[in-house]
GROMACS .gro file of N, CA and C in nm:
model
  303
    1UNK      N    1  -0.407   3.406  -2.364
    1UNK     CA    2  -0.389   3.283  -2.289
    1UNK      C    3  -0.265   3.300  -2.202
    2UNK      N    4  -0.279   3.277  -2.099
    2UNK     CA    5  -0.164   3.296  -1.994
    2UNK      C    6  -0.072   3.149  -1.940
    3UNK      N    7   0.005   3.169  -1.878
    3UNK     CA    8   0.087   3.041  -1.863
    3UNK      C    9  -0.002   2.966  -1.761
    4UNK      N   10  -0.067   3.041  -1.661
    4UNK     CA   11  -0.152   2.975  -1.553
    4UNK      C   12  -0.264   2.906  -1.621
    5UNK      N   13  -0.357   2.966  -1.756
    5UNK     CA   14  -0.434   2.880  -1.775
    5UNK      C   15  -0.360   2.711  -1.852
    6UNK      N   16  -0.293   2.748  -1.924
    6UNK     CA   17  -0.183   2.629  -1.976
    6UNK      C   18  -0.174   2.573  -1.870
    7UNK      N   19  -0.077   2.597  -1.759
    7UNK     CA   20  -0.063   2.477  -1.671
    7UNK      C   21  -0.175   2.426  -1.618
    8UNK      N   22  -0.259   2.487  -1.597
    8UNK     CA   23  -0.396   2.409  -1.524
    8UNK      C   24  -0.494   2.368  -1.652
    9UNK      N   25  -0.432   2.353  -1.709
    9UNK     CA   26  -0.534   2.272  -1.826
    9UNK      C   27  -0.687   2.361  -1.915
   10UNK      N   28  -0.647   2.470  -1.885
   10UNK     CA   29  -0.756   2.545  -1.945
   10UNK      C   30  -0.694   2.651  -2.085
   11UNK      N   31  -0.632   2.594  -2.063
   11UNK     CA   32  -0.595   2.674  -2.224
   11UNK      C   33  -0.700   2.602  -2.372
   12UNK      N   34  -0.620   2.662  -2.429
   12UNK     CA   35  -0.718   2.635  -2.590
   12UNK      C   36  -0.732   2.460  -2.649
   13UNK      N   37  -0.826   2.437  -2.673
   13UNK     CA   38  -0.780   2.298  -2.711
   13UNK      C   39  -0.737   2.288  -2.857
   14UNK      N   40  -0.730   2.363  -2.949
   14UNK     CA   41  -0.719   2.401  -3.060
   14UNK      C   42  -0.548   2.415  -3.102
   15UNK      N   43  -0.493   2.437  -3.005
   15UNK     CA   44  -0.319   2.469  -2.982
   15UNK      C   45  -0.276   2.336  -2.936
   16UNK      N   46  -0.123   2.321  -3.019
   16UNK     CA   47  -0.039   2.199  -3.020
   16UNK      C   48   0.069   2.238  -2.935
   17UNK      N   49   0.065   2.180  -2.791
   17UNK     CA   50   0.188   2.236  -2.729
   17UNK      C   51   0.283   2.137  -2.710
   18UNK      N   52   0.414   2.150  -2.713
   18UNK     CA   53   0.559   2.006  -2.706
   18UNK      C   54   0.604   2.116  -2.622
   19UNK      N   55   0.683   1.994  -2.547
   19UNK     CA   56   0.788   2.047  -2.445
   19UNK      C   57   0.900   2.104  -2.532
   20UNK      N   58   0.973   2.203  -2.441
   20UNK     CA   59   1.132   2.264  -2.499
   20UNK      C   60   1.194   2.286  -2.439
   21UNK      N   61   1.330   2.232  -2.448
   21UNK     CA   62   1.400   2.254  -2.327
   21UNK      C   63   1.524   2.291  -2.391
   22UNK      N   64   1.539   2.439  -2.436
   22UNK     CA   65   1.688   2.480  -2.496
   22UNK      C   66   1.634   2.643  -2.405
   23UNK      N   67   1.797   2.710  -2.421
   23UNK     CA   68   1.769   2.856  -2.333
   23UNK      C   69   1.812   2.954  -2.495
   24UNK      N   70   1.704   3.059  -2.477
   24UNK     CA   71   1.703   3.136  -2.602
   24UNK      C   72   1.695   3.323  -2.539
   25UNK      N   73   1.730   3.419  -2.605
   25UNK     CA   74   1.708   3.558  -2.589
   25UNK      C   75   1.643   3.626  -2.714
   26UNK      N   76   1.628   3.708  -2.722
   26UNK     CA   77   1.584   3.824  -2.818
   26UNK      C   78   1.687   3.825  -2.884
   27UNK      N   79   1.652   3.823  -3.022
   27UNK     CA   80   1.741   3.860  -3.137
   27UNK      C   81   1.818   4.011  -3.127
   28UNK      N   82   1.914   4.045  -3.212
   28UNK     CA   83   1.963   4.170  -3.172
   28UNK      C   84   1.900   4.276  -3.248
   29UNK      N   85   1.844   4.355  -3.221
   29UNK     CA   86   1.769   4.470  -3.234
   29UNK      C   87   1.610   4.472  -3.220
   30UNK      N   88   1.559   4.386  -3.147
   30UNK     CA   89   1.433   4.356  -3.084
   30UNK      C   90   1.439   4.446  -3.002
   31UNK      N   91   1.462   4.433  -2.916
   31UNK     CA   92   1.498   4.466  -2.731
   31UNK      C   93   1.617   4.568  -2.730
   32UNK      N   94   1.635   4.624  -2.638
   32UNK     CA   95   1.796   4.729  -2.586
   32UNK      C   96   1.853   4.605  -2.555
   33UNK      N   97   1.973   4.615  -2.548
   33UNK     CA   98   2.077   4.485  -2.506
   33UNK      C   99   2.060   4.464  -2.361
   34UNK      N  100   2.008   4.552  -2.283
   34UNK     CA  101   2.006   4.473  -2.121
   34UNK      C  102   1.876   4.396  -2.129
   35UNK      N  103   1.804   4.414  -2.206
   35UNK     CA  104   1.653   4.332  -2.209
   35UNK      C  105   1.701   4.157  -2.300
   36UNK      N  106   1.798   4.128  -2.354
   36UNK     CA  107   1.873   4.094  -2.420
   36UNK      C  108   1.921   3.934  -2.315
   37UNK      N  109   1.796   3.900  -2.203
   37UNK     CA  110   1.905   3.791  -2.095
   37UNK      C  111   1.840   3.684  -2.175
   38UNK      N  112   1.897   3.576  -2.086
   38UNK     CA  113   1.895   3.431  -2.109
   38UNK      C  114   1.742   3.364  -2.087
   39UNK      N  115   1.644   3.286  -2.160
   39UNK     CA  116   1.543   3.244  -2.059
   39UNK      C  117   1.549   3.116  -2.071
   40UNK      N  118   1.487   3.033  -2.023
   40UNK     CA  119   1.513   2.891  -2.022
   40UNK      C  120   1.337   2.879  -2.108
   41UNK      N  121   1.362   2.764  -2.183
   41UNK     CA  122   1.200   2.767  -2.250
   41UNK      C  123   1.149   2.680  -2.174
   42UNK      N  124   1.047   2.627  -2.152
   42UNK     CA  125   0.965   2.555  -2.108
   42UNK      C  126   0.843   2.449  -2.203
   43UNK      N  127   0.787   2.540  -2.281
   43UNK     CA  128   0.730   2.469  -2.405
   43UNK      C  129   0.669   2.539  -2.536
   44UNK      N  130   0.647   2.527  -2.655
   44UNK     CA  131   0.609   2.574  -2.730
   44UNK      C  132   0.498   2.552  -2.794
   45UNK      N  133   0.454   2.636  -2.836
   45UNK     CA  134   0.329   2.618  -2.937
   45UNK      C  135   0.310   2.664  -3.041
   46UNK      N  136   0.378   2.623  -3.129
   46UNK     CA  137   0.440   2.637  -3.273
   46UNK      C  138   0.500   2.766  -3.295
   47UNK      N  139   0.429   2.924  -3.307
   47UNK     CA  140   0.449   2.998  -3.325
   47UNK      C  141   0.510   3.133  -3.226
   48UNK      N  142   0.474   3.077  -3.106
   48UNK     CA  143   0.544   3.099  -2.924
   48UNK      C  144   0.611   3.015  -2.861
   49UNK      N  145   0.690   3.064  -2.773
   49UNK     CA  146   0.749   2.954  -2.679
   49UNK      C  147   0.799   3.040  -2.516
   50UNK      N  148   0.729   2.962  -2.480
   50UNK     CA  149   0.717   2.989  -2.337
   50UNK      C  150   0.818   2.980  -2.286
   51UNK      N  151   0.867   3.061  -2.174
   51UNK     CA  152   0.990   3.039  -2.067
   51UNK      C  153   0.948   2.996  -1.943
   52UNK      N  154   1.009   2.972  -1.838
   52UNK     CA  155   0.987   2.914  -1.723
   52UNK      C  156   0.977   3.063  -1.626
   53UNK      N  157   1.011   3.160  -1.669
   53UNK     CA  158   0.924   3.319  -1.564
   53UNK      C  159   0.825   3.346  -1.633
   54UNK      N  160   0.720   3.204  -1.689
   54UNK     CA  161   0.608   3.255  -1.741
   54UNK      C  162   0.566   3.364  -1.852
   55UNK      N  163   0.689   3.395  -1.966
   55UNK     CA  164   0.674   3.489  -2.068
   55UNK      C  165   0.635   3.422  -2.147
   56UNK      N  166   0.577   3.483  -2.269
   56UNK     CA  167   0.549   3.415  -2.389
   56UNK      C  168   0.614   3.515  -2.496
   57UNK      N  169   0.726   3.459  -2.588
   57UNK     CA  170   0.773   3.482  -2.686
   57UNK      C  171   0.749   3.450  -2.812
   58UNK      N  172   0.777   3.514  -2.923
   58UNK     CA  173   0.735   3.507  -3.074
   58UNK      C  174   0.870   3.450  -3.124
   59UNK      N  175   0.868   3.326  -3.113
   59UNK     CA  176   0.961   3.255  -3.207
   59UNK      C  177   1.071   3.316  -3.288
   60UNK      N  178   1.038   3.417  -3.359
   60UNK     CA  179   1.076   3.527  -3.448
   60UNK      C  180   1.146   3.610  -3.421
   61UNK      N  181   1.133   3.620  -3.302
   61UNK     CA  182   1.203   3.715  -3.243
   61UNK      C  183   1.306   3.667  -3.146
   62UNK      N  184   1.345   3.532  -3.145
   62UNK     CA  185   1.444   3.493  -3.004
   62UNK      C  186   1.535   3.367  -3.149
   63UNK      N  187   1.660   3.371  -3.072
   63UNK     CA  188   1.719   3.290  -3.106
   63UNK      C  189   1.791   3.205  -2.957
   64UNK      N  190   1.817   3.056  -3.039
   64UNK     CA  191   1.879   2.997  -2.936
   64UNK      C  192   2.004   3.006  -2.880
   65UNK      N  193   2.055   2.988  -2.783
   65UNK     CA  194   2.178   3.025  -2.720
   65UNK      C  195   2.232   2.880  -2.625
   66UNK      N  196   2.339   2.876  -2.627
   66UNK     CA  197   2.383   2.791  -2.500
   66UNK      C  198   2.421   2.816  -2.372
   67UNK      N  199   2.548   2.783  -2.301
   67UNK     CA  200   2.512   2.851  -2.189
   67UNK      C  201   2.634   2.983  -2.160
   68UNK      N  202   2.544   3.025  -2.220
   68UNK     CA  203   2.636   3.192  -2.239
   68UNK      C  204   2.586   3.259  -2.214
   69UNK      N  205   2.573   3.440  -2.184
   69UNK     CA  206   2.520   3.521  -2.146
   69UNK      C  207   2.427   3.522  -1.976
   70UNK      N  208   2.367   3.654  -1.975
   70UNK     CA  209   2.315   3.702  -1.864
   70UNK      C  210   2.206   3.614  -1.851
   71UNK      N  211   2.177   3.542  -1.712
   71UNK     CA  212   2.050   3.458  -1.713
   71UNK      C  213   1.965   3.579  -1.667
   72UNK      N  214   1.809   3.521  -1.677
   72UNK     CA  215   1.705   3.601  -1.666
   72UNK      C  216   1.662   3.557  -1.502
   73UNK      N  217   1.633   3.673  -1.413
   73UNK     CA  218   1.657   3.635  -1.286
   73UNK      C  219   1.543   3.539  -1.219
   74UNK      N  220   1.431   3.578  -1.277
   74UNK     CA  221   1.290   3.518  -1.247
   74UNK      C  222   1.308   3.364  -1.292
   75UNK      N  223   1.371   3.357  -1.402
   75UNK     CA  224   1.378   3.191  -1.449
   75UNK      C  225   1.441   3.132  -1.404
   76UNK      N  226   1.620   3.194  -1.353
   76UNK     CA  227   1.699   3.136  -1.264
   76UNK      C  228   1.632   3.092  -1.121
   77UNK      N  229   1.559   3.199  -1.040
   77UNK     CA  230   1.497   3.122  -0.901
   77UNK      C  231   1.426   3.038  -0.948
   78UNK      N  232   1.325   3.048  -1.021
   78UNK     CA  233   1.283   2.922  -1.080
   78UNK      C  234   1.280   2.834  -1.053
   79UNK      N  235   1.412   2.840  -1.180
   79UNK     CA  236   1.517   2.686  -1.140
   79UNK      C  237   1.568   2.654  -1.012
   80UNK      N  238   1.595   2.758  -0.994
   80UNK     CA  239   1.633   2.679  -0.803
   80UNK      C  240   1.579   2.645  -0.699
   81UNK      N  241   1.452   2.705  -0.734
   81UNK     CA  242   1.378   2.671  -0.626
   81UNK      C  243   1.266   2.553  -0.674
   82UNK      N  244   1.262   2.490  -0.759
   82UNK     CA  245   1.196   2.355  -0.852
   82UNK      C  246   1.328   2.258  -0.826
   83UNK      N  247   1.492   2.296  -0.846
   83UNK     CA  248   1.614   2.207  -0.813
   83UNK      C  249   1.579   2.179  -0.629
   84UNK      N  250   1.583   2.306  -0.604
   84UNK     CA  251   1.609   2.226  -0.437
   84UNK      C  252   1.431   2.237  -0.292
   85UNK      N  253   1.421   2.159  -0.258
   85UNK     CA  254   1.324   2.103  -0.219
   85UNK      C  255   1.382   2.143  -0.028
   86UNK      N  256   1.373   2.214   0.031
   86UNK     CA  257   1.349   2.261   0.192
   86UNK      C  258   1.306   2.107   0.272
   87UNK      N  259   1.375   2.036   0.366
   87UNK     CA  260   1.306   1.947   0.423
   87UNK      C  261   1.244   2.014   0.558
   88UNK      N  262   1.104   1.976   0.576
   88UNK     CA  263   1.037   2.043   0.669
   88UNK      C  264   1.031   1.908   0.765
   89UNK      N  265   1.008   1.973   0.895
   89UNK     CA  266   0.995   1.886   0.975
   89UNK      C  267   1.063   1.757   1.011
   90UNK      N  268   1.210   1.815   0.976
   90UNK     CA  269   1.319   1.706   0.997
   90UNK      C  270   1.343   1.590   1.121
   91UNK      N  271   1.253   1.644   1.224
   91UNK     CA  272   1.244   1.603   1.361
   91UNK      C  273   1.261   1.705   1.451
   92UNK      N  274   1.305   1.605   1.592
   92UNK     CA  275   1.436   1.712   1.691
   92UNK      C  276   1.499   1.738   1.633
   93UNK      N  277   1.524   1.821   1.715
   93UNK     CA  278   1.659   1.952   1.700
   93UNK      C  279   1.691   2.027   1.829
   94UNK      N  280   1.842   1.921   1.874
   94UNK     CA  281   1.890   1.993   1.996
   94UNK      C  282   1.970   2.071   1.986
   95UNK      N  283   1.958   2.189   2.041
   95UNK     CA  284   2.039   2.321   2.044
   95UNK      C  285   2.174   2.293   2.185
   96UNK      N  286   2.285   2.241   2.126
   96UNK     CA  287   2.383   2.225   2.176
   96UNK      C  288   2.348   2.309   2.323
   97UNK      N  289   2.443   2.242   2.424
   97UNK     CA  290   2.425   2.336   2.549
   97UNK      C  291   2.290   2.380   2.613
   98UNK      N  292   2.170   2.315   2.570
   98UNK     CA  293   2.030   2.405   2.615
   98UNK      C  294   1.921   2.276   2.633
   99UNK      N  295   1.819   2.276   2.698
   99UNK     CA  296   1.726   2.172   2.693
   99UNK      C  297   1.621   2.228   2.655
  100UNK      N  298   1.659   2.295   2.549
  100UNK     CA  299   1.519   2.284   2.449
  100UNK      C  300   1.561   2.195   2.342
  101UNK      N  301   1.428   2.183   2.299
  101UNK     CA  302   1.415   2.057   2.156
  101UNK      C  303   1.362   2.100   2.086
   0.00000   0.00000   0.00000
């Protein structure tokens, strides 16, 4: 089951998913320590818990963290790009000195 079928509603109906919103990594000796970053969770399903770069983790293997360590880069744009919103089509726009619009 992938994060795309979850978000679009085609995942299992059989699975209990709750939101989560704490940032967790790999326990120490799972992973090499650079594999070792920050992810932000997104939601769980009892025995996994999803991050927001779309991974799925084994509970078991991640512990929670605050806001310490290396963030994970895919989850960080993420977040920034879900935080900030581009306004399109703001109007005119005069280019000082020129008569274009």
């Amino acid at each position: 089951m992938s994060y795309e079928e979850v978000e679009h509603g085609k995942a299992r109906t059989d699975v209990e998913f709750s939101l989560a919103d704490y940032r967790f990594r790999y326990v120490p000796g799972v992973v090499g320590e650079s594999k070792r970053v920050v992810h932000q969770a997104v939601f769980t399903d009892g025995p996994s818990v999803w991050s927001l770069c779309r991974n799925k983790f084994d509970i078991v293997e991640v512990e929670e963290v605050g806001r310490c360590g290396m963030p994970c880069m895919q989850c960080a744009a993420r977040a920034a790009a879900a935080a900030t919103k581009p306004v399109l089509n703001a109007g005119p726009q005069v280019i000082e000195g020129s008569d274009v619009q």
